[in-house]
Structure formats: structure tokens, C-alpha cells
Coordinates of C-alpha atoms in Angstrom, one line a residue:
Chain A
X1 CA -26.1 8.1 4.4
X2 CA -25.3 5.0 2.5
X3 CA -22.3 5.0 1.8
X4 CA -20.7 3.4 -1.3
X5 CA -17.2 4.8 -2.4
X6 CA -15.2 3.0 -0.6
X7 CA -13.1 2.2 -3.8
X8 CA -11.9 5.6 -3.1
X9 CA -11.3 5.5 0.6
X10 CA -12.8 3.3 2.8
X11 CA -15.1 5.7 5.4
X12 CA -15.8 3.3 8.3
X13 CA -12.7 2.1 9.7
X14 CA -12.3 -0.6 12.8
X15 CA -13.1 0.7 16.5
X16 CA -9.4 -0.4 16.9
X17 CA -7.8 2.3 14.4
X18 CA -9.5 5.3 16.0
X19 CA -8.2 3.8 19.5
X20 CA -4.7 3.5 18.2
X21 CA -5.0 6.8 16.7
X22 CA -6.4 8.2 19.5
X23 CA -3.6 6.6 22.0
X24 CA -1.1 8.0 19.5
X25 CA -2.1 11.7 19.5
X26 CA -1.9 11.3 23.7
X27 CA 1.6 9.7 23.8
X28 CA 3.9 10.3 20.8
X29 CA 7.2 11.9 20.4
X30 CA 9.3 12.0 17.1
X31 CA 10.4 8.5 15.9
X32 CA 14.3 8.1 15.4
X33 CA 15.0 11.7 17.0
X34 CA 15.6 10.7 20.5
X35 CA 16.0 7.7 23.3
X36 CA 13.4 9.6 25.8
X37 CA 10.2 7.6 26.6
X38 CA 7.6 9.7 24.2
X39 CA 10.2 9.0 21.1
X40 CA 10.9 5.3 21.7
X41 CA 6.8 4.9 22.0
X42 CA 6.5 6.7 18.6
X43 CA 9.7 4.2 17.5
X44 CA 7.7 1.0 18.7
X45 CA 4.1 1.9 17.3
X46 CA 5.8 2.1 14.0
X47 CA 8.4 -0.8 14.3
X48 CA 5.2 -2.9 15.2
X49 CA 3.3 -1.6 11.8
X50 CA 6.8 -2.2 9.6
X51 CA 6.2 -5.9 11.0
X52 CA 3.0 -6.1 10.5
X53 CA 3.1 -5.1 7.1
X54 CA 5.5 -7.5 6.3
X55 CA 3.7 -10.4 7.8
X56 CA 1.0 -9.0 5.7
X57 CA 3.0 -9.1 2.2
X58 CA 5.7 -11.5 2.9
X59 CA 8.1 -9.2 3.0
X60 CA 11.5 -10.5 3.3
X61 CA 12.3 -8.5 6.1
X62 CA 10.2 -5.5 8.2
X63 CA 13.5 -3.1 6.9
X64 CA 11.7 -3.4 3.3
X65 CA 8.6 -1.7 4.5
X66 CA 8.9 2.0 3.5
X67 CA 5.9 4.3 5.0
X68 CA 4.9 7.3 2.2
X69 CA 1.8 9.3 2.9
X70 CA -0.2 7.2 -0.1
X71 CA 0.0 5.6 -3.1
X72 CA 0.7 8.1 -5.0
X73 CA 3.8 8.9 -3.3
X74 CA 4.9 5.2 -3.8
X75 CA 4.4 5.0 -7.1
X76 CA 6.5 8.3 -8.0
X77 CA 9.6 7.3 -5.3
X78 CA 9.7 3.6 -7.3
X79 CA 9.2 5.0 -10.9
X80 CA 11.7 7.8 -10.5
X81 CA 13.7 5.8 -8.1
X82 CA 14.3 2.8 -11.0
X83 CA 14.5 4.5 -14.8
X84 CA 16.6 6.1 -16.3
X85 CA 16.3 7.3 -19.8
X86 CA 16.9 4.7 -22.3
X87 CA 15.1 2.3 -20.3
X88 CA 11.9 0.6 -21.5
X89 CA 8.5 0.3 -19.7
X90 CA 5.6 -2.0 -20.1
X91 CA 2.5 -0.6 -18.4
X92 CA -1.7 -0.8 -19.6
X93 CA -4.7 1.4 -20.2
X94 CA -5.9 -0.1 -17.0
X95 CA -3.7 2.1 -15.3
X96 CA -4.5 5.1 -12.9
X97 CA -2.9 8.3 -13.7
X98 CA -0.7 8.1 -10.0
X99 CA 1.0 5.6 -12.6
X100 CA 0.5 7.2 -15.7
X101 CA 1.1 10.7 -15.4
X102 CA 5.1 9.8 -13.6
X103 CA 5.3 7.1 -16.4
X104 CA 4.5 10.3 -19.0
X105 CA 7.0 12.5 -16.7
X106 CA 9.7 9.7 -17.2
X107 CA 8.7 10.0 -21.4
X108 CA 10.0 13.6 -21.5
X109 CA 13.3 12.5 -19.7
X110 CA 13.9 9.5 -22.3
X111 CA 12.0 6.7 -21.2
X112 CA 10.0 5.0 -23.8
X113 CA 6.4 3.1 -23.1
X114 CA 4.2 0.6 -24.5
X115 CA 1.0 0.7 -23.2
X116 CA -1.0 -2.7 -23.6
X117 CA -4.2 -2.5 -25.0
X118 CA -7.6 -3.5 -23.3
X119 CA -10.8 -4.9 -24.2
X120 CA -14.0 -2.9 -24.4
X121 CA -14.5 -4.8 -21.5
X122 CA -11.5 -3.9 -19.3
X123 CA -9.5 -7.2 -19.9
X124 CA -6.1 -7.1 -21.2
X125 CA -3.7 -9.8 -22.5
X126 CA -1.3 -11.4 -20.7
X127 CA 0.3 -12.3 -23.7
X128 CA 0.7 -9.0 -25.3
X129 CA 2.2 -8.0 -21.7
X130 CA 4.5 -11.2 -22.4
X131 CA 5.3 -9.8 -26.0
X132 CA 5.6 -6.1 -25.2
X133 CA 8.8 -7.1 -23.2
X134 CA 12.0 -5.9 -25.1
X135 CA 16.1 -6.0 -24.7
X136 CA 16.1 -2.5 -22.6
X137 CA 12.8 -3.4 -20.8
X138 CA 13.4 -2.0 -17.1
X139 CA 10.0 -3.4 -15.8
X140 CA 6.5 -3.9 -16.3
X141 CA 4.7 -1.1 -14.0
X142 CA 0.7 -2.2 -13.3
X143 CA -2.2 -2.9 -11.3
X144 CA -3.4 -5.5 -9.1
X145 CA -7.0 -4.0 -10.0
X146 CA -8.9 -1.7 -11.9
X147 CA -10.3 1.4 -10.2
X148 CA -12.3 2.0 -12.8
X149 CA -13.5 -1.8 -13.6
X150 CA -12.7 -3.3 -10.3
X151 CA -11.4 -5.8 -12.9
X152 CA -8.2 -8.4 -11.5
X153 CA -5.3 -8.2 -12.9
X154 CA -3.5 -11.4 -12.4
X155 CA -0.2 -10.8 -10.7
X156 CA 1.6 -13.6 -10.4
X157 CA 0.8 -14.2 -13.5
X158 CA 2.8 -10.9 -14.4
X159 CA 5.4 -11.8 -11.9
X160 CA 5.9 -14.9 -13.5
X161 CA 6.7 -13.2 -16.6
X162 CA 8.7 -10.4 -15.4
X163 CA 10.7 -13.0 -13.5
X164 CA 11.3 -14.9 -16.9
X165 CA 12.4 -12.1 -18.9
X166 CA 14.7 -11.2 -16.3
X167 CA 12.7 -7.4 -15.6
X168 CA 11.6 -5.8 -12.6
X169 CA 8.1 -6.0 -11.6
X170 CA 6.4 -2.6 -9.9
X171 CA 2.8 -3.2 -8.9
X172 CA 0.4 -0.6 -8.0
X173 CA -2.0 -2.8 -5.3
X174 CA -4.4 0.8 -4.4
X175 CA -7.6 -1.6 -5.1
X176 CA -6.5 -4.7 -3.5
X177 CA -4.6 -4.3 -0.6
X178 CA -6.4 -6.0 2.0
X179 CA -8.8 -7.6 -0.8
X180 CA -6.9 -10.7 -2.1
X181 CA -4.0 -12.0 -0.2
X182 CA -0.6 -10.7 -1.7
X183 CA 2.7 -12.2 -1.3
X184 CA 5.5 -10.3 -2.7
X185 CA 8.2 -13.4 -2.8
X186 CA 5.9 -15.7 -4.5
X187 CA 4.5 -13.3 -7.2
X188 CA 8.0 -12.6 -7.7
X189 CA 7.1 -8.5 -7.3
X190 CA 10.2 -6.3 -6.8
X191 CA 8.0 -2.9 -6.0
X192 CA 4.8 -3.0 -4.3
X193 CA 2.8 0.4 -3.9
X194 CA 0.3 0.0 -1.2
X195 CA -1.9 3.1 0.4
X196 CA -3.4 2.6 3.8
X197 CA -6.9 4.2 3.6
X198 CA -8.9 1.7 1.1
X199 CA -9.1 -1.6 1.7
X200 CA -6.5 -1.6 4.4
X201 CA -8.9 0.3 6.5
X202 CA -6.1 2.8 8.1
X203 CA -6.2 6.6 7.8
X204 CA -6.0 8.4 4.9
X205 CA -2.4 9.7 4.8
X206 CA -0.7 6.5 5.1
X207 CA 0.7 4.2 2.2
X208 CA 4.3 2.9 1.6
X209 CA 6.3 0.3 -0.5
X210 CA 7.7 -3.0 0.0
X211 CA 10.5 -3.3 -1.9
X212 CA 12.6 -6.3 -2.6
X213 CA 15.7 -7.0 -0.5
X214 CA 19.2 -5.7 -2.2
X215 CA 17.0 -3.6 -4.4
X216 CA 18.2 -0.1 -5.1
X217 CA 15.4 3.1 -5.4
X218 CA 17.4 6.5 -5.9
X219 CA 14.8 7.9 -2.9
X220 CA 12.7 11.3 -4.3
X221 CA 13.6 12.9 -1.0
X222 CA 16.1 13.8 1.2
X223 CA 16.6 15.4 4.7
X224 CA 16.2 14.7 7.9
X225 CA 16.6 11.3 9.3
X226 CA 17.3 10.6 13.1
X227 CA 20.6 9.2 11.2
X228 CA 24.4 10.3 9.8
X229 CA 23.3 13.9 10.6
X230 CA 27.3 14.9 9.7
X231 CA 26.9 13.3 6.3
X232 CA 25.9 15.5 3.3
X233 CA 24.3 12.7 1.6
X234 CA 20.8 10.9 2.8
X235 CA 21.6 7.6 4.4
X236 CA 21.2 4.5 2.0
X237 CA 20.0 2.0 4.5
X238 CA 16.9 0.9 4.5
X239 CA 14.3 1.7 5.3
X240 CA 15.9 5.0 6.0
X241 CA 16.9 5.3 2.2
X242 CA 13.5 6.7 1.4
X243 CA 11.9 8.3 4.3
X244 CA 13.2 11.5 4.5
X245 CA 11.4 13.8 7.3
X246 CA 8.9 13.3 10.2
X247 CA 7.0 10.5 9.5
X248 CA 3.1 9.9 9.9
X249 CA 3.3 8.5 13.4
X250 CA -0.5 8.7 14.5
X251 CA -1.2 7.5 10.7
X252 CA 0.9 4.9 10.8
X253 CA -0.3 3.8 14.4
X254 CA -4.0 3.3 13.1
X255 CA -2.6 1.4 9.9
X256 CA -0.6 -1.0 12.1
X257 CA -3.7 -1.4 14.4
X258 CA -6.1 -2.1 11.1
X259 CA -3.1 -4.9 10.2
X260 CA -4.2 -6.5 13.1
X261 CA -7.8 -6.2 12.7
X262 CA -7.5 -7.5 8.9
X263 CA -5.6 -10.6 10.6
X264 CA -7.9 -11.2 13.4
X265 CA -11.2 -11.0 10.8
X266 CA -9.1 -12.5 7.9
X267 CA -9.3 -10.8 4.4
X268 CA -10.7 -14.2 3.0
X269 CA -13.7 -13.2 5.2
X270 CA -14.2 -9.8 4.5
X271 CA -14.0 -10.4 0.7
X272 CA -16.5 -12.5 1.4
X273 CA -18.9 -10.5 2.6
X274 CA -18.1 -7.8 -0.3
X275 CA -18.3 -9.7 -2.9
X276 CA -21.7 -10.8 -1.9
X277 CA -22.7 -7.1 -2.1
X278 CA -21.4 -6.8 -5.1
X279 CA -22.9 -9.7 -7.0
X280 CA -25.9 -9.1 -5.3
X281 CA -26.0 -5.5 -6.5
X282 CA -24.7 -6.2 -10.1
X283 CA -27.7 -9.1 -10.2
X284 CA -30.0 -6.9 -9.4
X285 CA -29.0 -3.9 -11.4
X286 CA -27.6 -5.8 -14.8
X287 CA -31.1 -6.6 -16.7
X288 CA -32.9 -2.8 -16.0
X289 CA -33.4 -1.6 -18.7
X290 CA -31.5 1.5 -19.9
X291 CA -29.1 0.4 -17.6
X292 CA -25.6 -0.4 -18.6
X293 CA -22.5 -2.4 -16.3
X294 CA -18.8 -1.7 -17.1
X295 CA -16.1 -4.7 -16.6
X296 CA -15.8 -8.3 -16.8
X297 CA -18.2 -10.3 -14.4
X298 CA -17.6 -13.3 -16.3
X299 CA -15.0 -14.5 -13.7
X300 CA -15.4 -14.3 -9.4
X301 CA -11.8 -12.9 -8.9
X302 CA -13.0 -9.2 -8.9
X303 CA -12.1 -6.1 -6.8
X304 CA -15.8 -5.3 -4.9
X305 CA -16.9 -2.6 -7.7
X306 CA -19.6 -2.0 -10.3
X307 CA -19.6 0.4 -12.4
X308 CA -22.8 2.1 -14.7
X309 CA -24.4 4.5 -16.3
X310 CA -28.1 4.9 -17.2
X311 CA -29.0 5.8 -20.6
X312 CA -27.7 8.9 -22.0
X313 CA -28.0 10.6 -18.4
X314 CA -24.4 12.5 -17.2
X315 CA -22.7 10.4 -14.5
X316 CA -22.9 13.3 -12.5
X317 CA -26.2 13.9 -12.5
X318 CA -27.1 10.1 -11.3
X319 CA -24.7 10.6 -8.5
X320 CA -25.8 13.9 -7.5
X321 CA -29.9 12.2 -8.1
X322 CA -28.5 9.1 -5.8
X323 CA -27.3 11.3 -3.1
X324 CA -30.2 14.0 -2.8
X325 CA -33.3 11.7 -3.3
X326 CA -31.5 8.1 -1.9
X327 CA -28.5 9.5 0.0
X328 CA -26.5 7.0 -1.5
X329 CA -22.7 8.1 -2.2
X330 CA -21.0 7.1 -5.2
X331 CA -18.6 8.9 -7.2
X332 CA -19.1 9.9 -11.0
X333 CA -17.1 11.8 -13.9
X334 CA -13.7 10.5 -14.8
X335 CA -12.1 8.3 -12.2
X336 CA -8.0 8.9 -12.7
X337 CA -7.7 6.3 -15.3
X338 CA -8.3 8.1 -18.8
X339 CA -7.0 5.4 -20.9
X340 CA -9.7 2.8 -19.3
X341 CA -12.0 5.4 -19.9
X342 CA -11.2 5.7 -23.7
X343 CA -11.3 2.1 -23.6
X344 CA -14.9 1.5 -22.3
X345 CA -16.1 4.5 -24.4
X346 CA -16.8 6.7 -21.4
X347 CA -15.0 9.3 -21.9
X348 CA -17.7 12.1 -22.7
X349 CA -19.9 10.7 -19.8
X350 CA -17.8 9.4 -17.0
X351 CA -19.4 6.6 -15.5
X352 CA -21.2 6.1 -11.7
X353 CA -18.8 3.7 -9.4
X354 CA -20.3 1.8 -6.7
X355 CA -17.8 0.5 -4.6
X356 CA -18.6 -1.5 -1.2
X357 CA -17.5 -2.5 2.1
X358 CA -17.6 -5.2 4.1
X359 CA -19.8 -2.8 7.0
X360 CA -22.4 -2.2 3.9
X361 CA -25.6 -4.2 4.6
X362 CA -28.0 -5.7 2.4
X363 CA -30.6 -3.5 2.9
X364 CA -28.1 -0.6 1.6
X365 CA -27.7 -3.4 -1.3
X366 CA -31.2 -3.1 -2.0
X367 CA -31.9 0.4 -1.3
X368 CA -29.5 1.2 -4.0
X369 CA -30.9 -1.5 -6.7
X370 CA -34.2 0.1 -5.8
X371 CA -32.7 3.7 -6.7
X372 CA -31.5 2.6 -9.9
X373 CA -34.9 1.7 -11.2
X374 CA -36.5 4.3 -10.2
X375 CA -33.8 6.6 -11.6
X376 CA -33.7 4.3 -14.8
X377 CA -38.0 4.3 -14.9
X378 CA -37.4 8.2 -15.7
Chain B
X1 CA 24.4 13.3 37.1
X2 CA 24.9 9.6 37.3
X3 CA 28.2 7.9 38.2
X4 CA 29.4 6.6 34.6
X5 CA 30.5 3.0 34.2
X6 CA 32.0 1.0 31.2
X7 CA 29.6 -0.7 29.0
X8 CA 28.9 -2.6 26.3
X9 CA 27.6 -0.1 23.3
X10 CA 25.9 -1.5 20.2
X11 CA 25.3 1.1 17.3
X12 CA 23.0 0.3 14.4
X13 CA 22.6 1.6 10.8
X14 CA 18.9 2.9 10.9
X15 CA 16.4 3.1 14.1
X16 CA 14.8 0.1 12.2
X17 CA 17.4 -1.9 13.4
X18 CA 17.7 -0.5 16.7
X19 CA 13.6 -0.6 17.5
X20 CA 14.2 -5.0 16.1
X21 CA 17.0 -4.7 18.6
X22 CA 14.8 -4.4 21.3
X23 CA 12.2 -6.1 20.1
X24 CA 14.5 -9.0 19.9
X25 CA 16.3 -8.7 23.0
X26 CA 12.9 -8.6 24.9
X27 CA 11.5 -11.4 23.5
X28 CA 14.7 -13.2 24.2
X29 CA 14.5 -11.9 27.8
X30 CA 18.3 -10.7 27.2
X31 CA 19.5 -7.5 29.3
X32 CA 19.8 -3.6 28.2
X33 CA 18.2 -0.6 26.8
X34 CA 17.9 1.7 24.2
X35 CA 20.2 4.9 24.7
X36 CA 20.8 8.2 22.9
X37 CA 24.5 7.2 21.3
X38 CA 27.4 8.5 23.5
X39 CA 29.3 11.5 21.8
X40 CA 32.6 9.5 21.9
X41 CA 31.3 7.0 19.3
X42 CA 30.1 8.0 15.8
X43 CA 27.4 6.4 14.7
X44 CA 24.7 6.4 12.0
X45 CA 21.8 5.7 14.1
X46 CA 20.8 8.1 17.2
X47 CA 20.2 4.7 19.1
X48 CA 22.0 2.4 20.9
X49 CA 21.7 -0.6 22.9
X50 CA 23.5 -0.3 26.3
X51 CA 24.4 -3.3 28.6
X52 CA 26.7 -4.6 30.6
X53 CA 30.5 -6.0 29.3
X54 CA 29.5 -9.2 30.6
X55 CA 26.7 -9.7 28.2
X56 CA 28.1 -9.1 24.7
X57 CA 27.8 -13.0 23.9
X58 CA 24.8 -13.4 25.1
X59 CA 23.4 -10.5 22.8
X60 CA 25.6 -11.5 19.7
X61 CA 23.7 -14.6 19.8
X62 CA 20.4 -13.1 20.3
X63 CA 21.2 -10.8 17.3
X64 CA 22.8 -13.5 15.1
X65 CA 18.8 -15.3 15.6
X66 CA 16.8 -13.0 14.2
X67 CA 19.9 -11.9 11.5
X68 CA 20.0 -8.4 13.0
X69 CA 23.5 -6.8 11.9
X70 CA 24.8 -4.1 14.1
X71 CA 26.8 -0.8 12.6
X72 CA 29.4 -1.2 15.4
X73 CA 29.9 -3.2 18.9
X74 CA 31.5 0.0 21.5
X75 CA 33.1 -0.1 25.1
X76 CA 32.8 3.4 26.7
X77 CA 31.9 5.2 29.2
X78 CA 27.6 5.6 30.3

């Protein structure tokens, strides 16, 4: 199998993460719950992966690291942790629905939106983001990269903003986590939502937050904690505040292991190498006839995606075609982000995503230019 | 069980703080372990680093480095 969806989870991961998994599963106790050996090994594994993570970011301290099961889970802790109704939010059509659809949940409690517009070509403005900012703006909630697109999304340009008209910045980094290099203190970003099984390489199941020092999130869950067990209330500490429950110990043991890896190889590297896939592919595939590309290529700060479809031809059909005659994996339809869709016009036919990974090879590269040829030849 | 003797208990706020506790205390080669906090004390965290009386300066110091706040500092019985 070729495998080319890594923009929704990436399948190979490092020798080192299966280890550390592995090692995990044969030696953990609970976290937090107890001072025998098996706990405090659990308590280390996952110190060690708060550290890293904040290396990673720039985190002002390993204490700002929260560990969530995914993205999702981050997104809906910060944006029902921060608004309250009357509060403003700034957000774009770029956006997946993990920040949409608890943005829209917010709507019905009081919160208003302004959703800036894109481009047919999956750009937006940075000055309507700018000018979409109001007196009870709470913050501007977005990407660091489309899904969809695998368009940028220029965050400390954002941050810079934010940071000027005094709002909170929340930023949802699913595609680019372990892409392009993010530092949390100098794009001035208050929230980051990270998951751990894209481009982060970890298992699925893992994700978390950084969240800015002296920052208050009213948590989405409380329970049990390892901590204050007399107190009726959560603890407010954190990064206790929000991680209620058992957390994700073997999880979190392969993301701090795939940390390490992403350090050792360097991102700079791996982008590298995924990049060249992509150009290569999107050279090769651009000029076929028939064949259309979604997103802006007109600039090399892009998230390793193309995105096409071929004629008239369902989405779904190509990828189901791509896997049965080329075995090439790929995902079609609708990709979580509707109002991207709307915006590219492919809405009714959903669009085939080729997303790709530093362990792709050229070959695969060229097998799948050679598959959409023959598919577009047809 | 054990003989108990008077030490030096330090209680943190989360296990956060108490896993950088001995992550900092080992790189700093200073004394002591992490302990399932005594009944006597209450104590938000179910951690606690035990040491000897002797050594509370010592560990302050370490602490103070790496701008680690403890919940409480303890003398009682382990």
C-alpha cells in the first residue's frame, strides 16, 4: 500500500514510539495515584513528555502542557474554558469543524462570530482578521493550516495582532505541529491545541494544550486527580486544572519518545523531505488535463498537501479507483471544514486529499502522478 | 515496619511539581525521595519529597534554581 493520508494521521510512526509504547504497556502504574515504583515510572514517562513538549513549543514552563486525548478535546476545553456569552470571536472559513462546531455551540449560549472570508483559493486576509476585531472581542480562534488546502496561515502574524488589540489568541496547530517550528511566547499565542498522531508522529489518542502562564481555562472536566481528594471542587493548579481522570500513559509515553525523535531528525529536515513530495507531486499532476489543484502554491510556506479532483468524477470514486487499481490511500468527500469547502466550490463533490510523509518515497511520488493520468486519460 | 525518624517533608501543589522535584534534585545530585504524603500533614499532592532535617537548605536552593514552589515545607515523623 502507498500510503498518502497522513494529513489525517500519520501511519508510520518512529521505531522509537512503538519501543516506548511497548516499554510502557510492561511497566506502568497510574500517574499521580501512588509513590510505589510502577506509579512514579508512569509519573516520570509523562513528566519527561510535559518537558519535552515545552522545549518543543517554548512553553514557559512544562506545568503549561495539558495532555487531552486530541485536538478535538483541546479545542473544546479552551473554547468553553475562555467565553462567556457576550463575548466576541474572530475565527475563518479555513476552519475545521473541531473549531467550528464548539464556536456554533458557544453561538446558542450568547457568543457572537465573525467568520473571515476566504479566497476561492483558500487565502484569507490578514487585514480583515485585523478589522474583524471589536470592543468585546475575547480572541481570535484559528489555524496554523488548512486541512483542506494545506494552505499556511501566518501565526505570528495573527499573534501580532491579537497582541495589539489586547485579545487572546487560541490556535488550532492539528496540520502543523511538527511541520514548521512554533513558539508560543514569540507568536504571542495564549492557547495552542496540538494532537499527537499527525505530524507529531505519536499515537493516536494523544493531544493537549499549552496554555499561557497565569492564564485561566474553566476546565470541561472534573474528577479524579491524585490531588485535594477532600475538596469538592477540581484542583486549580496546573496542569492539574484540566486533566481530570487517568491519563493516556502508554500514549503519552510514545508522544514523548516521537519529541525526541522530531529533535534528533529536526522538523527543518523532515519538512524538507515532504515538501519535496509535494511539489514534486503537484508538478507533475498540475498541467493533466481534466485535472484540477485546490490551494495557493504561489508561496513555499505550505503544510505537505494537494488537494484535486478530476473532471466531473465523485471524489469518492477517484479514491476508491486510487486504492483498488494503484493501492494508493487518500481520503475523499468532505474533509471537516465545510466553510472551506463552500469556499473552493466543492461542496457537491468533495475533493481527493493527498497528504505525505517524510517515509513516502519518490517512487510512491510517481506511482501516484502516473495514477492520475491514467485515471484522468478515462 | 520500619523504625520512624523525624524528617524533612516537602508537599507540592500538583504531581507536576513533585515529578520536577525529583527531576531537579537528581540532576542537582541533592538527597531524598518521593513518598506517599504522611496522614499527619494535608496536602494537595499525594507526593512528597522526604529527606533528612539537615538538608532543608540545601534543597530550598535547589528548588529556588529551577523556580519550583513547594505547597508546604513539613517535620514529622517517616
Amino acid at each position: 500500500m502507498i500510503y498518502m493520508d497522513n494529513a489525517a494521521t500519520t501511519m508510520r510512526k518512529p521505531e522509537e514510539v512503538i519501543t516506548a509504547v511497548m516499554n510502557a504497556m510492561n511497566s506502568m502504574g497510574n500517574a499521580g495515584r501512588g509513590a510505589h515504583a510502577a506509579s512514579l515510572s508512569a509519573s516520570r514517562v509523562i513528566y519527561n513528555a510535559r518537558e519535552a513538549l515545552a522545549r518543543f513549543f517554548n512553553a514557559e514552563s512544562p506545568k503549561q502542557i495539558v495532555f487531552t486525548n486530541n485536538s478535538t478535546e483541546s479545542l473544546n476545553i479552551a473554547i468553553k474554558g475562555l467565553l462567556e456569552p457576550g463575548d466576541h470571536v474572530v475565527t475563518t472559513m479555513l476552519e475545521h469543524n473541531s473549531v467550528l462546531r464548539p464556536l456554533y455551540e458557544m453561538e446558542q449560549k450568547g457568543v457572537s462570530l465573525t467568520i473571515v472570508k476566504s479566497d476561492k483559493q483558500g487565502r484569507i486576509s490578514y487585514e480583515e482578521v485585523e478589522e474583524a476585531v471589536q470592543e468585546n472581542t475575547k480572541a481570535i480562534i484559528c489555524t496554523n493550516g488548512s486541512n483542506l488546502t494545506g494552505n499556511y496561515v501566518d501565526v505570528k502574524r495573527i499573534g501580532a495582532i491579537a497582541k495589539n488589540k489586547g485579545v487572546l489568541f487560541v490556535v488550532d496547530a492539528s496540520q502543523t505541529a511538527g511541520v514548521y517550528p512554533i513558539d508560543v511566547q514569540e507568536m504571542n499565542i495564549d492557547v495552542l491545541c496540538f494532537t499527537g498522531h499527525k505530524s507529531l508522529l505519536g499515537p493516536q489518542g494523544t493531544g493537549g494544550l499549552c496554555v499561557r502562564e497565569g492564564l485561566k481555562l474553566k476546565p470541561l472536566k472534573s474528577g479524579g486527580s491524585g490531588v485535594l481528594t477532600y475538596s469538592k471542587e477540581h484542583p486549580s493548579d496546573m496542569p492539574t486544572a484540566l486533566e481530570a481522570g487517568t491519563l493516556n500513559g502508554h500514549g503519552i509515553a510514545g508522544l514523548g519518545a516521537a519529541i525526541e525523535y522530531l529533535e534528533k531528525e529536526g522538523i527543518d529536515n523532515i519538512r524538507e523531505k515532504e515538501l519535496q513530495h509535494m511539489w514534486k507531486f503537484y508538478h507533475g499532476v498540475k498541467e493533466i488535463p481534466g485535472v484540477k489543484v485546490y490551494g495557493d502554491f504561489e508561496t513555499e510556506l505550505r503544510c505537505p498537501i494537494v488537494t484535486l479532483n478530476i473532471g466531473d468524477y465523485d471524489s469518492s470514486e477517484v479514491s476508491d479507483e486510487l486504492l483498488m487499481t494503484y493501492g494508493i490511500s487518500t481520503r475523499p468527500g468532505a474533509h471537516c471544514a465545510p466553510l472551506m469547502h463552500e469556499a473552493l466550490g466543492t461542496v457537491e463533490q468533495g475533493a481527493v486529499r493527498f497528504s505525505f510523509s517524510h517515509y513516502n518515497t519518490n517512487e510512491e511520488i510517481e506511482a501516484a502522478i502516473q495514477a492520475i493520468k491514467e485515471l484522468a486519460e478515462e | 515496619m520500619r523504625v520512624k525518624e523525624l524528617k524533612l517533608v516537602i508537599t507540592f501543589h500538583t504531581t507536576a511539581d513533585a515529578m520536577a522535584m525529583e527531576k531537579c534534585c537528581k540532576e542537582a545530585n541533592a538527597p531524598g525521595r518521593l513518598i506517599p504524603v504522611p496522614r499527619a500533614i494535608s496536602s494537595g499532592c499525594g507526593l512528597a519529597w522526604c529527606a533528612d532535617l539537615s538538608e532543608k537548605d540545601g534543597l530550598l536552593e535547589v528548588m529556588a534554581k529551577v523556580g519550583l514552589k513547594q505547597e508546604d515545607i513539613h517535620k514529622c515523623m517517616v
